mmCIF file of C-alpha atoms in Angstrom:
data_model
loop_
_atom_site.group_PDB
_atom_site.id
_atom_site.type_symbol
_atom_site.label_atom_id
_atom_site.label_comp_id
_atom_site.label_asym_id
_atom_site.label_seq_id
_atom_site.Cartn_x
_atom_site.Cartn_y
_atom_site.Cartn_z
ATOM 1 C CA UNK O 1 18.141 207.264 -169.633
ATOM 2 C CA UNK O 2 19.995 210.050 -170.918
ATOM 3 C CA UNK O 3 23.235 208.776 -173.366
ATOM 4 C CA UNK O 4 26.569 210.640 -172.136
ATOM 5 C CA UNK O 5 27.487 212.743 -175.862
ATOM 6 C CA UNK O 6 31.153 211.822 -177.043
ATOM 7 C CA UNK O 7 33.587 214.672 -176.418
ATOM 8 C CA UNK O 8 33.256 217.160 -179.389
ATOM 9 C CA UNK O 9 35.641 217.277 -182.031
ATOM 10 C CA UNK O 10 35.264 220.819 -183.963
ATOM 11 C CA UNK O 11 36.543 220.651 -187.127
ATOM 12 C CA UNK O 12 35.316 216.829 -187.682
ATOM 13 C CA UNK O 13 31.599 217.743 -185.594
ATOM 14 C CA UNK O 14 31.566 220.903 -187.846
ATOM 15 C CA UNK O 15 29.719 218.867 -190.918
ATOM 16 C CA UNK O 16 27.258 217.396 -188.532
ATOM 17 C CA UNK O 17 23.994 218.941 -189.797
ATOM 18 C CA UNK O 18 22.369 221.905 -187.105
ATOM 19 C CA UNK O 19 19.635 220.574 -185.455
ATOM 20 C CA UNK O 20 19.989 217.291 -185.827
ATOM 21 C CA UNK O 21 19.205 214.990 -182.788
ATOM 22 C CA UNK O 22 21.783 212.448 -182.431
ATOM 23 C CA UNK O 23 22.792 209.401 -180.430
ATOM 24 C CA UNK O 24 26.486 208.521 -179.709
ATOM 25 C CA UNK O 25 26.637 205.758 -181.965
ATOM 26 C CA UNK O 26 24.980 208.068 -184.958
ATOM 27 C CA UNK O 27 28.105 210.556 -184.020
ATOM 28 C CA UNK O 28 30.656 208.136 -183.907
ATOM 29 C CA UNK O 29 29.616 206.938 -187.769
ATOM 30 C CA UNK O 30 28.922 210.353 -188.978
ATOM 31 C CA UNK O 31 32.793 211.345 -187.835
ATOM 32 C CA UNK O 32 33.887 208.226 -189.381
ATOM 33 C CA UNK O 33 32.809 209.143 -193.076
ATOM 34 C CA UNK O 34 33.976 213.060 -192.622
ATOM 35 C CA UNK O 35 36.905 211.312 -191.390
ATOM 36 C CA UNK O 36 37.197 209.452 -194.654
ATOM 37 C CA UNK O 37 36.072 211.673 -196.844
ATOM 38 C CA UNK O 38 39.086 214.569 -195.179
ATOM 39 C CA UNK O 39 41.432 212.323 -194.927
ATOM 40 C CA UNK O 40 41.023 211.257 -198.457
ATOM 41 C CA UNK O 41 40.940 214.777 -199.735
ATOM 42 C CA UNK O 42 44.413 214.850 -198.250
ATOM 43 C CA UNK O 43 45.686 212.779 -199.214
ATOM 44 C CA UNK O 44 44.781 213.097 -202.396
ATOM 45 C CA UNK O 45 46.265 216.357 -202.593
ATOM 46 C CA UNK O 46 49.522 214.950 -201.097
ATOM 47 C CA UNK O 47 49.999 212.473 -203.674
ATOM 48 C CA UNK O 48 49.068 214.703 -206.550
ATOM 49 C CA UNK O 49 51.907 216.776 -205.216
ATOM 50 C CA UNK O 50 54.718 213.992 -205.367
ATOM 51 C CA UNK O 51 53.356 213.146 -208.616
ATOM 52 C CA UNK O 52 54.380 216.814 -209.913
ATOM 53 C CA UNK O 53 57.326 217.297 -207.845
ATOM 54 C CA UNK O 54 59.340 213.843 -207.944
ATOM 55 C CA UNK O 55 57.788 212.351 -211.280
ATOM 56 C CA UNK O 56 58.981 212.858 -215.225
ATOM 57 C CA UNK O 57 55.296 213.032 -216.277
ATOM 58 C CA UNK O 58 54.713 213.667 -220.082
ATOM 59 C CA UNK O 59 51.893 216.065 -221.051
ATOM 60 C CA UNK O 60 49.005 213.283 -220.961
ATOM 61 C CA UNK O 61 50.280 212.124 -217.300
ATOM 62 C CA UNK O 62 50.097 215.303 -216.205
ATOM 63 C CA UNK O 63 46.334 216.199 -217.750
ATOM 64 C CA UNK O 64 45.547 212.671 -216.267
ATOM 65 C CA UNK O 65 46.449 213.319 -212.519
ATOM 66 C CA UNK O 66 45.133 216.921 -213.417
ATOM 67 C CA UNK O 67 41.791 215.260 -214.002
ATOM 68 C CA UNK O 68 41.836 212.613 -211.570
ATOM 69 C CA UNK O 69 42.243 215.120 -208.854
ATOM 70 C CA UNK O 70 39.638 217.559 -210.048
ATOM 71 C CA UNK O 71 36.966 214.674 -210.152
ATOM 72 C CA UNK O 72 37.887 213.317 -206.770
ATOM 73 C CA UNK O 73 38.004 216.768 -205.587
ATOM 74 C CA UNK O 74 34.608 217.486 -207.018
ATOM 75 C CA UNK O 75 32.943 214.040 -205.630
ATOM 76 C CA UNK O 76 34.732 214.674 -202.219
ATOM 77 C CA UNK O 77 32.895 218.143 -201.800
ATOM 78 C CA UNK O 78 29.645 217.138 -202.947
ATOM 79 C CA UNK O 79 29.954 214.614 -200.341
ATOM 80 C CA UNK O 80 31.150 216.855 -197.553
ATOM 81 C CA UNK O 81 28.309 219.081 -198.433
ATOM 82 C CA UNK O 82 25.441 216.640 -198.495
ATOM 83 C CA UNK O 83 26.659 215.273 -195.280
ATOM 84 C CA UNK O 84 26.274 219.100 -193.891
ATOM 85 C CA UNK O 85 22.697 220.053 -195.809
ATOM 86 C CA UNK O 86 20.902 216.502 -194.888
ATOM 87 C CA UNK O 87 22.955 214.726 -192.698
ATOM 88 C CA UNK O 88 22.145 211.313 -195.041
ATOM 89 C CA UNK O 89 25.979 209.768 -194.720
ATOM 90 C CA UNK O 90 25.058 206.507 -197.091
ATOM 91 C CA UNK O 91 23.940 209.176 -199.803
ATOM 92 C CA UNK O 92 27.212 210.491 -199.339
ATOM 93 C CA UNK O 93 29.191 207.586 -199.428
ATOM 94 C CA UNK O 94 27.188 206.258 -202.215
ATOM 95 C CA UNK O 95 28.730 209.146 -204.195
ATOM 96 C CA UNK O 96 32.069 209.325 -202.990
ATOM 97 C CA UNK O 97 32.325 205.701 -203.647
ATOM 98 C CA UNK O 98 31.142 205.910 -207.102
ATOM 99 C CA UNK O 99 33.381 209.339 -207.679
ATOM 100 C CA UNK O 100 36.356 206.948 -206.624
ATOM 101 C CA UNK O 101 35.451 203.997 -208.834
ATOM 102 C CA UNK O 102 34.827 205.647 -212.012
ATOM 103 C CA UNK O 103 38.135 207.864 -211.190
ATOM 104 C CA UNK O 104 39.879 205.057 -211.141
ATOM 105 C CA UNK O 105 38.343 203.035 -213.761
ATOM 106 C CA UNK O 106 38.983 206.110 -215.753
ATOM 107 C CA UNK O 107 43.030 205.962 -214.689
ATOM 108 C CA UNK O 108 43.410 202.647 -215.675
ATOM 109 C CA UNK O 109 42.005 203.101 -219.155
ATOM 110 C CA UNK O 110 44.928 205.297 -219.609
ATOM 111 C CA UNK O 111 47.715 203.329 -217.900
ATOM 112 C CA UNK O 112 47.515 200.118 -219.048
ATOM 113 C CA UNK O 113 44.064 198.301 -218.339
ATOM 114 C CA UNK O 114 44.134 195.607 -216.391
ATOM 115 C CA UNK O 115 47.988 195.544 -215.696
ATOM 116 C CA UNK O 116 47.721 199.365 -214.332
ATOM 117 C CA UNK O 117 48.722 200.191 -211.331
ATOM 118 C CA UNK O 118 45.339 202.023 -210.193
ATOM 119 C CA UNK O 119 43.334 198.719 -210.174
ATOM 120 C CA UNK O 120 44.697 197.894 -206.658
ATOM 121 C CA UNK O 121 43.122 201.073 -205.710
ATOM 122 C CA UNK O 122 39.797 199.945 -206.094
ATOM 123 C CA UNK O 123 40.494 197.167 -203.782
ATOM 124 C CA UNK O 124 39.850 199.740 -201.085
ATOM 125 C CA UNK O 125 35.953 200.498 -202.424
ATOM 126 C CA UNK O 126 34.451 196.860 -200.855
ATOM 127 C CA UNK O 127 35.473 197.715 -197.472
ATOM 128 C CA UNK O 128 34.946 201.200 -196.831
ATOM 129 C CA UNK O 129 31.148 200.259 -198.297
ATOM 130 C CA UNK O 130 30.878 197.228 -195.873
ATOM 131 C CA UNK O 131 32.091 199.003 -192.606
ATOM 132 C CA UNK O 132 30.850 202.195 -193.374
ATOM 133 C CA UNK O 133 27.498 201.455 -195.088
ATOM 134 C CA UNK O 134 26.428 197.611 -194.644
ATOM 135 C CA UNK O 135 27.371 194.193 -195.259
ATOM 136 C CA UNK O 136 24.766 193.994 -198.252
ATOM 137 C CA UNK O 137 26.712 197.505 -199.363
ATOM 138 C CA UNK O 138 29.908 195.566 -199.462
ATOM 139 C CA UNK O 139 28.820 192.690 -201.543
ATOM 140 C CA UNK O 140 26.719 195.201 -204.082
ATOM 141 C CA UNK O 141 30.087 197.070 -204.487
ATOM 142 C CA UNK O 142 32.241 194.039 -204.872
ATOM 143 C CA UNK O 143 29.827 192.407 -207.652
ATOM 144 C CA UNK O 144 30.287 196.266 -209.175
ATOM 145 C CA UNK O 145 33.561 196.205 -209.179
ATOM 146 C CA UNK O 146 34.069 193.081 -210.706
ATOM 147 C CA UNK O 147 31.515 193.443 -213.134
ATOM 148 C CA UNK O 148 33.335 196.959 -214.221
ATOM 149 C CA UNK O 149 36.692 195.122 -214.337
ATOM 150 C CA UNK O 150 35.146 192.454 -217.048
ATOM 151 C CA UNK O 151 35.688 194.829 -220.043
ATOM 152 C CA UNK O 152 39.798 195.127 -219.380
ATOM 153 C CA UNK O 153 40.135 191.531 -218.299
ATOM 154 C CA UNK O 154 38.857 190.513 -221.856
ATOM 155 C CA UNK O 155 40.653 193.155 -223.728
ATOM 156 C CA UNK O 156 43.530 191.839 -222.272
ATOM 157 C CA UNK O 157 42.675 188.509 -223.320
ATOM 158 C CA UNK O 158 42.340 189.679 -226.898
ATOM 159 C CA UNK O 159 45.612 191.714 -226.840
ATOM 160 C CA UNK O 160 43.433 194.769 -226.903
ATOM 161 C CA UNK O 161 45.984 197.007 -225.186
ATOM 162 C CA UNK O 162 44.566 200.286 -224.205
ATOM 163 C CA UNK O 163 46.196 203.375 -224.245
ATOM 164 C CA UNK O 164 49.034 203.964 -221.545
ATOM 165 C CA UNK O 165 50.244 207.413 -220.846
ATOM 166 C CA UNK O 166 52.526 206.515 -218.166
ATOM 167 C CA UNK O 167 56.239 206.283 -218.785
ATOM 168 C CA UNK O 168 57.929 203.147 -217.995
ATOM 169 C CA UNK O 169 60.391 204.712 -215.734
ATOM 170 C CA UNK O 170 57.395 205.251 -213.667
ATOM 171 C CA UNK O 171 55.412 201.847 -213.215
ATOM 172 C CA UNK O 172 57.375 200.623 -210.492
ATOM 173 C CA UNK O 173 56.601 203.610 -208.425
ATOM 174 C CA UNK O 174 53.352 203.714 -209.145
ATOM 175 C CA UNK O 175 52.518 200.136 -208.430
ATOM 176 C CA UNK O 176 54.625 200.760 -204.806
ATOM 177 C CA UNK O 177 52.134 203.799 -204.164
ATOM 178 C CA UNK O 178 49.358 202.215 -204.939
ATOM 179 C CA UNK O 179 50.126 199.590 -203.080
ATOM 180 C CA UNK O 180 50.758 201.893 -199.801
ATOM 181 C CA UNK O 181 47.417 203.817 -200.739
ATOM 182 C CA UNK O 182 45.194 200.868 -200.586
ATOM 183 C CA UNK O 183 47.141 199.373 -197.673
ATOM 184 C CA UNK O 184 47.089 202.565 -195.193
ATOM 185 C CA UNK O 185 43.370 202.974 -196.723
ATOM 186 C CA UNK O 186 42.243 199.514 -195.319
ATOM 187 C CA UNK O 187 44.426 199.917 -191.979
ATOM 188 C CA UNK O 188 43.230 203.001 -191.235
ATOM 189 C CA UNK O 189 39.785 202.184 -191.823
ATOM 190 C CA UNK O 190 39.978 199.156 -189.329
ATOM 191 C CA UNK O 191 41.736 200.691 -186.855
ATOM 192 C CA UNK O 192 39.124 203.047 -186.703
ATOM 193 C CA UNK O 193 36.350 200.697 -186.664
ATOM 194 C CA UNK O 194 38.009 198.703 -184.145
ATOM 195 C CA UNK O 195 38.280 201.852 -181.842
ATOM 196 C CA UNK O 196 34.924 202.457 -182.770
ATOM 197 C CA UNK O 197 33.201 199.225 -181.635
ATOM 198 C CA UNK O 198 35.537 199.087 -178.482
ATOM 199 C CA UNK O 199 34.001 202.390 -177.294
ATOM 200 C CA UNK O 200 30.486 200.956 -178.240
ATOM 201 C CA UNK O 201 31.121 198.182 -176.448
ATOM 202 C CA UNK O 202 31.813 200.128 -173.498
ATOM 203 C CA UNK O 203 29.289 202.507 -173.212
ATOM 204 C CA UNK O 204 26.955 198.966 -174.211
ATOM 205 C CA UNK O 205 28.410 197.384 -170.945
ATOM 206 C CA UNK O 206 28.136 200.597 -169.042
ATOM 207 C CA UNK O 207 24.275 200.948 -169.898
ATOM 208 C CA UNK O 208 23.530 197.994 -169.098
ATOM 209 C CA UNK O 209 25.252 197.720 -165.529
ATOM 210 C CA UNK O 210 23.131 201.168 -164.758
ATOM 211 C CA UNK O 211 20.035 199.581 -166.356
ATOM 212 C CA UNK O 212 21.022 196.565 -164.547
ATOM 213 C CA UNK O 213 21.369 199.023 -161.320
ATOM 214 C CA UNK O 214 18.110 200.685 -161.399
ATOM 215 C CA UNK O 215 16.002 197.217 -162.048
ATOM 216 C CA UNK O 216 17.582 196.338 -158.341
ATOM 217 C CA UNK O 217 18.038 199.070 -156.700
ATOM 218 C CA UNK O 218 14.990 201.522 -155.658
ATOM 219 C CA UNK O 219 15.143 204.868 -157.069
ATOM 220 C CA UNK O 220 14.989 207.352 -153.742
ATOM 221 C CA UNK O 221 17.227 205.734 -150.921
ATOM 222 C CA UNK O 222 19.786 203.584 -154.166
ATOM 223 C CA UNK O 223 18.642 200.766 -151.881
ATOM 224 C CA UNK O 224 18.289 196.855 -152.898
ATOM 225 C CA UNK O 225 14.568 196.841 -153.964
ATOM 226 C CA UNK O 226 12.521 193.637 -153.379
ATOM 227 C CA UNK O 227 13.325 191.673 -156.162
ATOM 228 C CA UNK O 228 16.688 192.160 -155.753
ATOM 229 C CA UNK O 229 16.915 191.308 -151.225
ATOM 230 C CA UNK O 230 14.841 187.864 -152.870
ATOM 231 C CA UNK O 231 17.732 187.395 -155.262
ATOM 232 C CA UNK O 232 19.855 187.330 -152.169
ATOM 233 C CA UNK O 233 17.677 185.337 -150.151
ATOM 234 C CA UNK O 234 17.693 182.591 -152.175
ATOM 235 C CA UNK O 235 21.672 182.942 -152.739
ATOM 236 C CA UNK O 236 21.882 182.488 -148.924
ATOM 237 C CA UNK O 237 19.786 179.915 -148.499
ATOM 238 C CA UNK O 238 21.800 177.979 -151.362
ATOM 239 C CA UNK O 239 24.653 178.548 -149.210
ATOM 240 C CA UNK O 240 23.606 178.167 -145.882
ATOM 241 C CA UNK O 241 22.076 174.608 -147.085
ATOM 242 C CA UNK O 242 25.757 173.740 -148.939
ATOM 243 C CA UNK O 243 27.518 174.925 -145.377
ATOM 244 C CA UNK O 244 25.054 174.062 -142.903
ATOM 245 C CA UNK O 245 25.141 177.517 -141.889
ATOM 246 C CA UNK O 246 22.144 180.102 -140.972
ATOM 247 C CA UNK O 247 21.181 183.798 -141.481
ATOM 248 C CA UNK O 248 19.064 186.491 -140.054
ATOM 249 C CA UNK O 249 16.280 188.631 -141.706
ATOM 250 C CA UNK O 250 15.580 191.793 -140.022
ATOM 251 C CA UNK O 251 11.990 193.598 -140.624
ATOM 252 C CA UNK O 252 11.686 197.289 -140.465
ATOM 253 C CA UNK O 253 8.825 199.123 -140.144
ATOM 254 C CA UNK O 254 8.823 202.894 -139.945
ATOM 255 C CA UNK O 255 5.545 204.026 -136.843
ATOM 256 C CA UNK O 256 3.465 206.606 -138.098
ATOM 257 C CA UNK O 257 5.050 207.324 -141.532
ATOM 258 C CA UNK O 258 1.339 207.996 -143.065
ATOM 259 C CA UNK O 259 0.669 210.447 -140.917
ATOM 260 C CA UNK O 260 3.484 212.651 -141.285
ATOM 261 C CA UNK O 261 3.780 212.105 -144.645
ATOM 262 C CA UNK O 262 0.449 213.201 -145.135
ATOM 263 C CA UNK O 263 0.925 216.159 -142.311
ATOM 264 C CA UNK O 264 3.674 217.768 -144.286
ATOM 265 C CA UNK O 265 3.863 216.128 -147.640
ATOM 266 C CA UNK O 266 5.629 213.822 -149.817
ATOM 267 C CA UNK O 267 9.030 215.680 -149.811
ATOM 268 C CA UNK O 268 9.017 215.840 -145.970
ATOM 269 C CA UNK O 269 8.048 211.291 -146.516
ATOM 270 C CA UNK O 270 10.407 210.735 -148.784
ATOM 271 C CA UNK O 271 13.427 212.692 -146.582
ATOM 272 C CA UNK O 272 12.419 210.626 -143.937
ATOM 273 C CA UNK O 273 13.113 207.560 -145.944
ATOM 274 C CA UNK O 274 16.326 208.686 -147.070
ATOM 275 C CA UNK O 275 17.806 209.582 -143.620
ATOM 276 C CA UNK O 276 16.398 206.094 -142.483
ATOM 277 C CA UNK O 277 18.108 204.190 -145.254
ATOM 278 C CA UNK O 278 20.567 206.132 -144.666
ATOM 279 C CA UNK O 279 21.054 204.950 -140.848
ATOM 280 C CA UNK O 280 20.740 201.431 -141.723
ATOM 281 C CA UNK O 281 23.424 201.350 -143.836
ATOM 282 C CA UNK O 282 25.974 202.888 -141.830
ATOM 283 C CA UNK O 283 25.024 200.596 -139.322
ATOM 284 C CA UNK O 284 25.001 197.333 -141.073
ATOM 285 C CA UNK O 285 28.376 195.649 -141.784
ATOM 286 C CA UNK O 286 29.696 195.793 -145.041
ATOM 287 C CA UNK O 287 29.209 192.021 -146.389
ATOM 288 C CA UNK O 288 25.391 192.334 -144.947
ATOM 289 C CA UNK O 289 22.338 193.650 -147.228
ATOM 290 C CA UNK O 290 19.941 196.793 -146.562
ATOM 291 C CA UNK O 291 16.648 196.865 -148.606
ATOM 292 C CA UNK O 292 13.643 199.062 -149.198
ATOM 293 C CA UNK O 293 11.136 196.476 -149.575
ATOM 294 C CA UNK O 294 7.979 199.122 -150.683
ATOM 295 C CA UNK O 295 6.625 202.156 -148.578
ATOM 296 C CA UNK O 296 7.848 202.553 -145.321
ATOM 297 C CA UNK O 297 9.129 198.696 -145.140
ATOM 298 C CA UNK O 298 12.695 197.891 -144.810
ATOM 299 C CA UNK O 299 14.853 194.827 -144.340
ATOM 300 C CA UNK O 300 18.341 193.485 -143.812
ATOM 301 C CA UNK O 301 20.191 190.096 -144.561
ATOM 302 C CA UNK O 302 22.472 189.439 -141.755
ATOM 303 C CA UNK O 303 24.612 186.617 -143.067
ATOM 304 C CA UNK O 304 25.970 184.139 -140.049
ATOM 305 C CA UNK O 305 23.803 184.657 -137.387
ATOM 306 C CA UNK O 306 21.267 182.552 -135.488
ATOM 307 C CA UNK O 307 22.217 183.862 -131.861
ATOM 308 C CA UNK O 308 18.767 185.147 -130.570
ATOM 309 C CA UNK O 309 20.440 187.127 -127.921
ATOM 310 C CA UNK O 310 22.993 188.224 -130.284
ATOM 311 C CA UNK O 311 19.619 189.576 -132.441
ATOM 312 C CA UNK O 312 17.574 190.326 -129.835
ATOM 313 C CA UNK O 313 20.955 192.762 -128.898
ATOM 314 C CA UNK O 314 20.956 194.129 -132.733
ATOM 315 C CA UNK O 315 17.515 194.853 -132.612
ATOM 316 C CA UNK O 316 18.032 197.266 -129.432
ATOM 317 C CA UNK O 317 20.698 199.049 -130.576
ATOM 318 C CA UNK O 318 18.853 199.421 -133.926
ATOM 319 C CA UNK O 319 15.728 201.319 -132.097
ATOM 320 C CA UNK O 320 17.913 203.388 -130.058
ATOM 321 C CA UNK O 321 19.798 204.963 -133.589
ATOM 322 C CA UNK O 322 16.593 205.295 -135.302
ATOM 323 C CA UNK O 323 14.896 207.022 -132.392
ATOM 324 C CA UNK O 324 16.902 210.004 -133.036
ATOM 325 C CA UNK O 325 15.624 213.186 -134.287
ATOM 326 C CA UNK O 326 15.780 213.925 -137.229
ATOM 327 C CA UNK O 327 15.838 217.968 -138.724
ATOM 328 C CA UNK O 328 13.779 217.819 -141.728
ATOM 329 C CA UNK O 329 13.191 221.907 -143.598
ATOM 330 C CA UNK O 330 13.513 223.319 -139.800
ATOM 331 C CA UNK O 331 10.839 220.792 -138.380
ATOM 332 C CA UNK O 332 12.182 218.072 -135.449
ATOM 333 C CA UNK O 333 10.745 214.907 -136.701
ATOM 334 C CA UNK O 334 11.303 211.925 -134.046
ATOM 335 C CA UNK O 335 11.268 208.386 -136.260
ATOM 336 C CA UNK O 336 10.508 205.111 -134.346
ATOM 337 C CA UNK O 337 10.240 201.773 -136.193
ATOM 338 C CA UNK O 338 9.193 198.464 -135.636
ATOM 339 C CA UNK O 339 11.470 195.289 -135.818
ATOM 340 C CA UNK O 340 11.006 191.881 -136.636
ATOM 341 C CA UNK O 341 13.173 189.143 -137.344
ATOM 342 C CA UNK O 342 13.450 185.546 -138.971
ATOM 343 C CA UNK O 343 16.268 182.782 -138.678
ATOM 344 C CA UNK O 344 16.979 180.549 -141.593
ATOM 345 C CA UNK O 345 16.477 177.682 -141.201
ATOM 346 C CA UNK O 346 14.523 177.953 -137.601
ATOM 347 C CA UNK O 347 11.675 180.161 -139.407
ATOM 348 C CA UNK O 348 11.645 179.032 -142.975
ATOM 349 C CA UNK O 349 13.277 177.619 -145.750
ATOM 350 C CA UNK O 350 12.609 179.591 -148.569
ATOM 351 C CA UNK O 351 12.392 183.487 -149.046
ATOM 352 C CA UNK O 352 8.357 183.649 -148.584
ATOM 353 C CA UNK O 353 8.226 181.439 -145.563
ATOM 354 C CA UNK O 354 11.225 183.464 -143.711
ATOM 355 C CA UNK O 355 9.753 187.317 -145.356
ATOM 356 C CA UNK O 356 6.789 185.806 -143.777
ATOM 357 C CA UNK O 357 7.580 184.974 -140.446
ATOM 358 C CA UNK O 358 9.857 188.124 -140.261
ATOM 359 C CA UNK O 359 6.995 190.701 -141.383
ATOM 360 C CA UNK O 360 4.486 188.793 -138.567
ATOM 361 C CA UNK O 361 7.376 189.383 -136.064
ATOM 362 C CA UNK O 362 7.475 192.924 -136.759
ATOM 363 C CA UNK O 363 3.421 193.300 -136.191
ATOM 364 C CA UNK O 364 3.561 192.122 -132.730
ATOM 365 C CA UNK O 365 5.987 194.800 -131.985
ATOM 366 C CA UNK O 366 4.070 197.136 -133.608
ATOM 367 C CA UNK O 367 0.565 196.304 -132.104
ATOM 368 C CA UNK O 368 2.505 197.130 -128.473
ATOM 369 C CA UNK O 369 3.345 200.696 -130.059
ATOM 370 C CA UNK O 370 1.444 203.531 -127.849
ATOM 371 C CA UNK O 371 0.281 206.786 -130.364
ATOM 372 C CA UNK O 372 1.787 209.637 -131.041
ATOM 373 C CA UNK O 373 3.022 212.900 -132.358
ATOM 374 C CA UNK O 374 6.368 212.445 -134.153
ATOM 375 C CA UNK O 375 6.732 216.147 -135.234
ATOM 376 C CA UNK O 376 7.270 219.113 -132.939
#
């Protein structure tokens, strides 16, 4: 079955390698990490902005954020642009993630070690790895991380204090948008993960109701197969036994399908099958149940009723509508069908017993059917 493609987004689908043959849930994670790695880019250059324009940096701060934002920049491309050559997004990550870490691990050197600021930062790096990689991802980046943070713990310990370029005047500000960066990091990246499973979620639940659809219904007239009209059966004969109540299985049975179908083909058969179908149905009430049981053989489930006049009625008025003409590709085609019926519980208790007696009911109509031409 044939996946319906998410609605494009240019500039995001834009980095999607040429070529290569996608499902949605492969598009939804490959906008996810060109998401990230924009967004990031960004914001990057947003922040490095407001660090120029609003901060008192001294020469080193300023080289610092220079650098900081060159290497980011530099790991964010390379990213980008193995996404758009290969299309391999954990390669990609893989990089950006380590471009991140070592930017920041290189930041915090030279604000302060442990105490800086930029450690928060790489609170965000677990996460991202986890929902946009794996859960093994996540916990190989977490041991990383803390393994990289060992070194500054213990020179902290030691009263080791590295070298800190960042005025004092500026701490608080940069622990407050540090803060904000790894918090809008992490809420971003959930709310987008939670829109992203809702809408696989969906479109799981939507395959499987048409999967579910086409294992019970049959494929030409959209008709309850066989397995599904048993299904019923047996749901009516649950009821019927819980409400002493009864039902009514009507057997169809088109006359001399073969030979027109063999006459004119099996596009000339399988119009005649639809236009039959199609008659039963919009004579059948609505809480009733029309089924293609295989070939030419069709049934109904008339729920709450045992009347045999009251059948013997339907079954009249049933060969009088299907005796009409039908106009198949300019040729008059005159159906006729067989009917038989069973009555729960007066023919059978159980779906073979009452498919049984119905399809036996139908053959002694049909032995009293005289030959002949159907097309003209």
């Amino acid at each position: 079955m044939n996946q319906r493609s998410p609605k494009p987004i240019p500039f995001i689908d834009a980095w999607q390698p040429a070529g290569l043959a996608t499902g949605p849930r492969d598009i939804y994670h490959h906008r996810f990490v060109v998401s990230i790695l924009l967004s990031t880019l960004f914001y990057l250059l947003v922040v490095i902005s407001l660090n120029y324009s609003f901060l008192n940096l001294q020469p080193a701060g300023s080289r610092l954020v220079l650098q900081f934002g060159v290497w980011m920049t530099l790991g964010i491309v390379a990213s980008l642009a193995i996404i758009r050559k290969t299309g391999q997004r954990n390669l990609a990550l893989q990089l950006f993630l380590s471009s991140m870490l070592l930017g920041f691990m290189y930041v915090t050197l030279h604000t302060g070690g442990i105490n800086s600021p930029a450690i928060v930062c790489t609170l965000i790096l677990p996460p991202l790895a986890t929902l946009s990689i794996s859960v093994w991802a996540g916990v190989a980046w977490s041991v990383l991380l803390a393994t990289m943070t060992i070194p500054y713990v213990l020179a902290d310990r030691a009263g080791l204090l590295p070298q800190n370029v960042m005025n004092a005047d500026n701490r608080q500000l940069a622990i407050y948008l540090s803060l904000i960066t790894s918090n809008l990091f992490l809420t971003v990246i959930a709310i987008y993960y939670e829109l992203l499973s809702k809408r696989l979620r969906n479109q799981v639940e939507k395959e499987h109701d048409m999967y579910l659809h086409l294992a019970n219904h049959d494929s030409l007239t959209e008709l309850a197969n066989r397995r599904h009209f048993i299904t019923a059966i047996e749901a009516a004969i649950a009821e019927a036994k819980n409400k002493n109540g009864a039902f009514c299985i009507l057997y169809f049975d088109l006359n001399y399908f073969k030979s027109a179908n063999d006459q004119h083909g099996h596009h000339f058969g399988d119009q005649i099958l639809s236009q039959f179908s199609q008659r039963l149905q919009e004579h059948t009430r609505q809480y009733d149940l029309v089924a293609r049981l295989g070939g030419d053989e069709f049934s109904i489930l008339l729920k709450e009723m045992n009347d045999e006049k009251v059948i013997a009625k339907k079954l009249t008025d049933f060969s009088h509508i299907l005796a009409q003409a039908m106009d198949i590709d300019g040729i008059s085609y005159q159906p006729s069908a067989s009917i038989g019926y069973a009555i729960y519980p007066k023919h059978g208790h159980d779906y073979e017993s009452l498919l049984k007696a119905a399809d036996q009911s139908m053959y002694r109509v049909k032995r009293q059917q005289p030959a002949q031409n159907n097309t003209r």
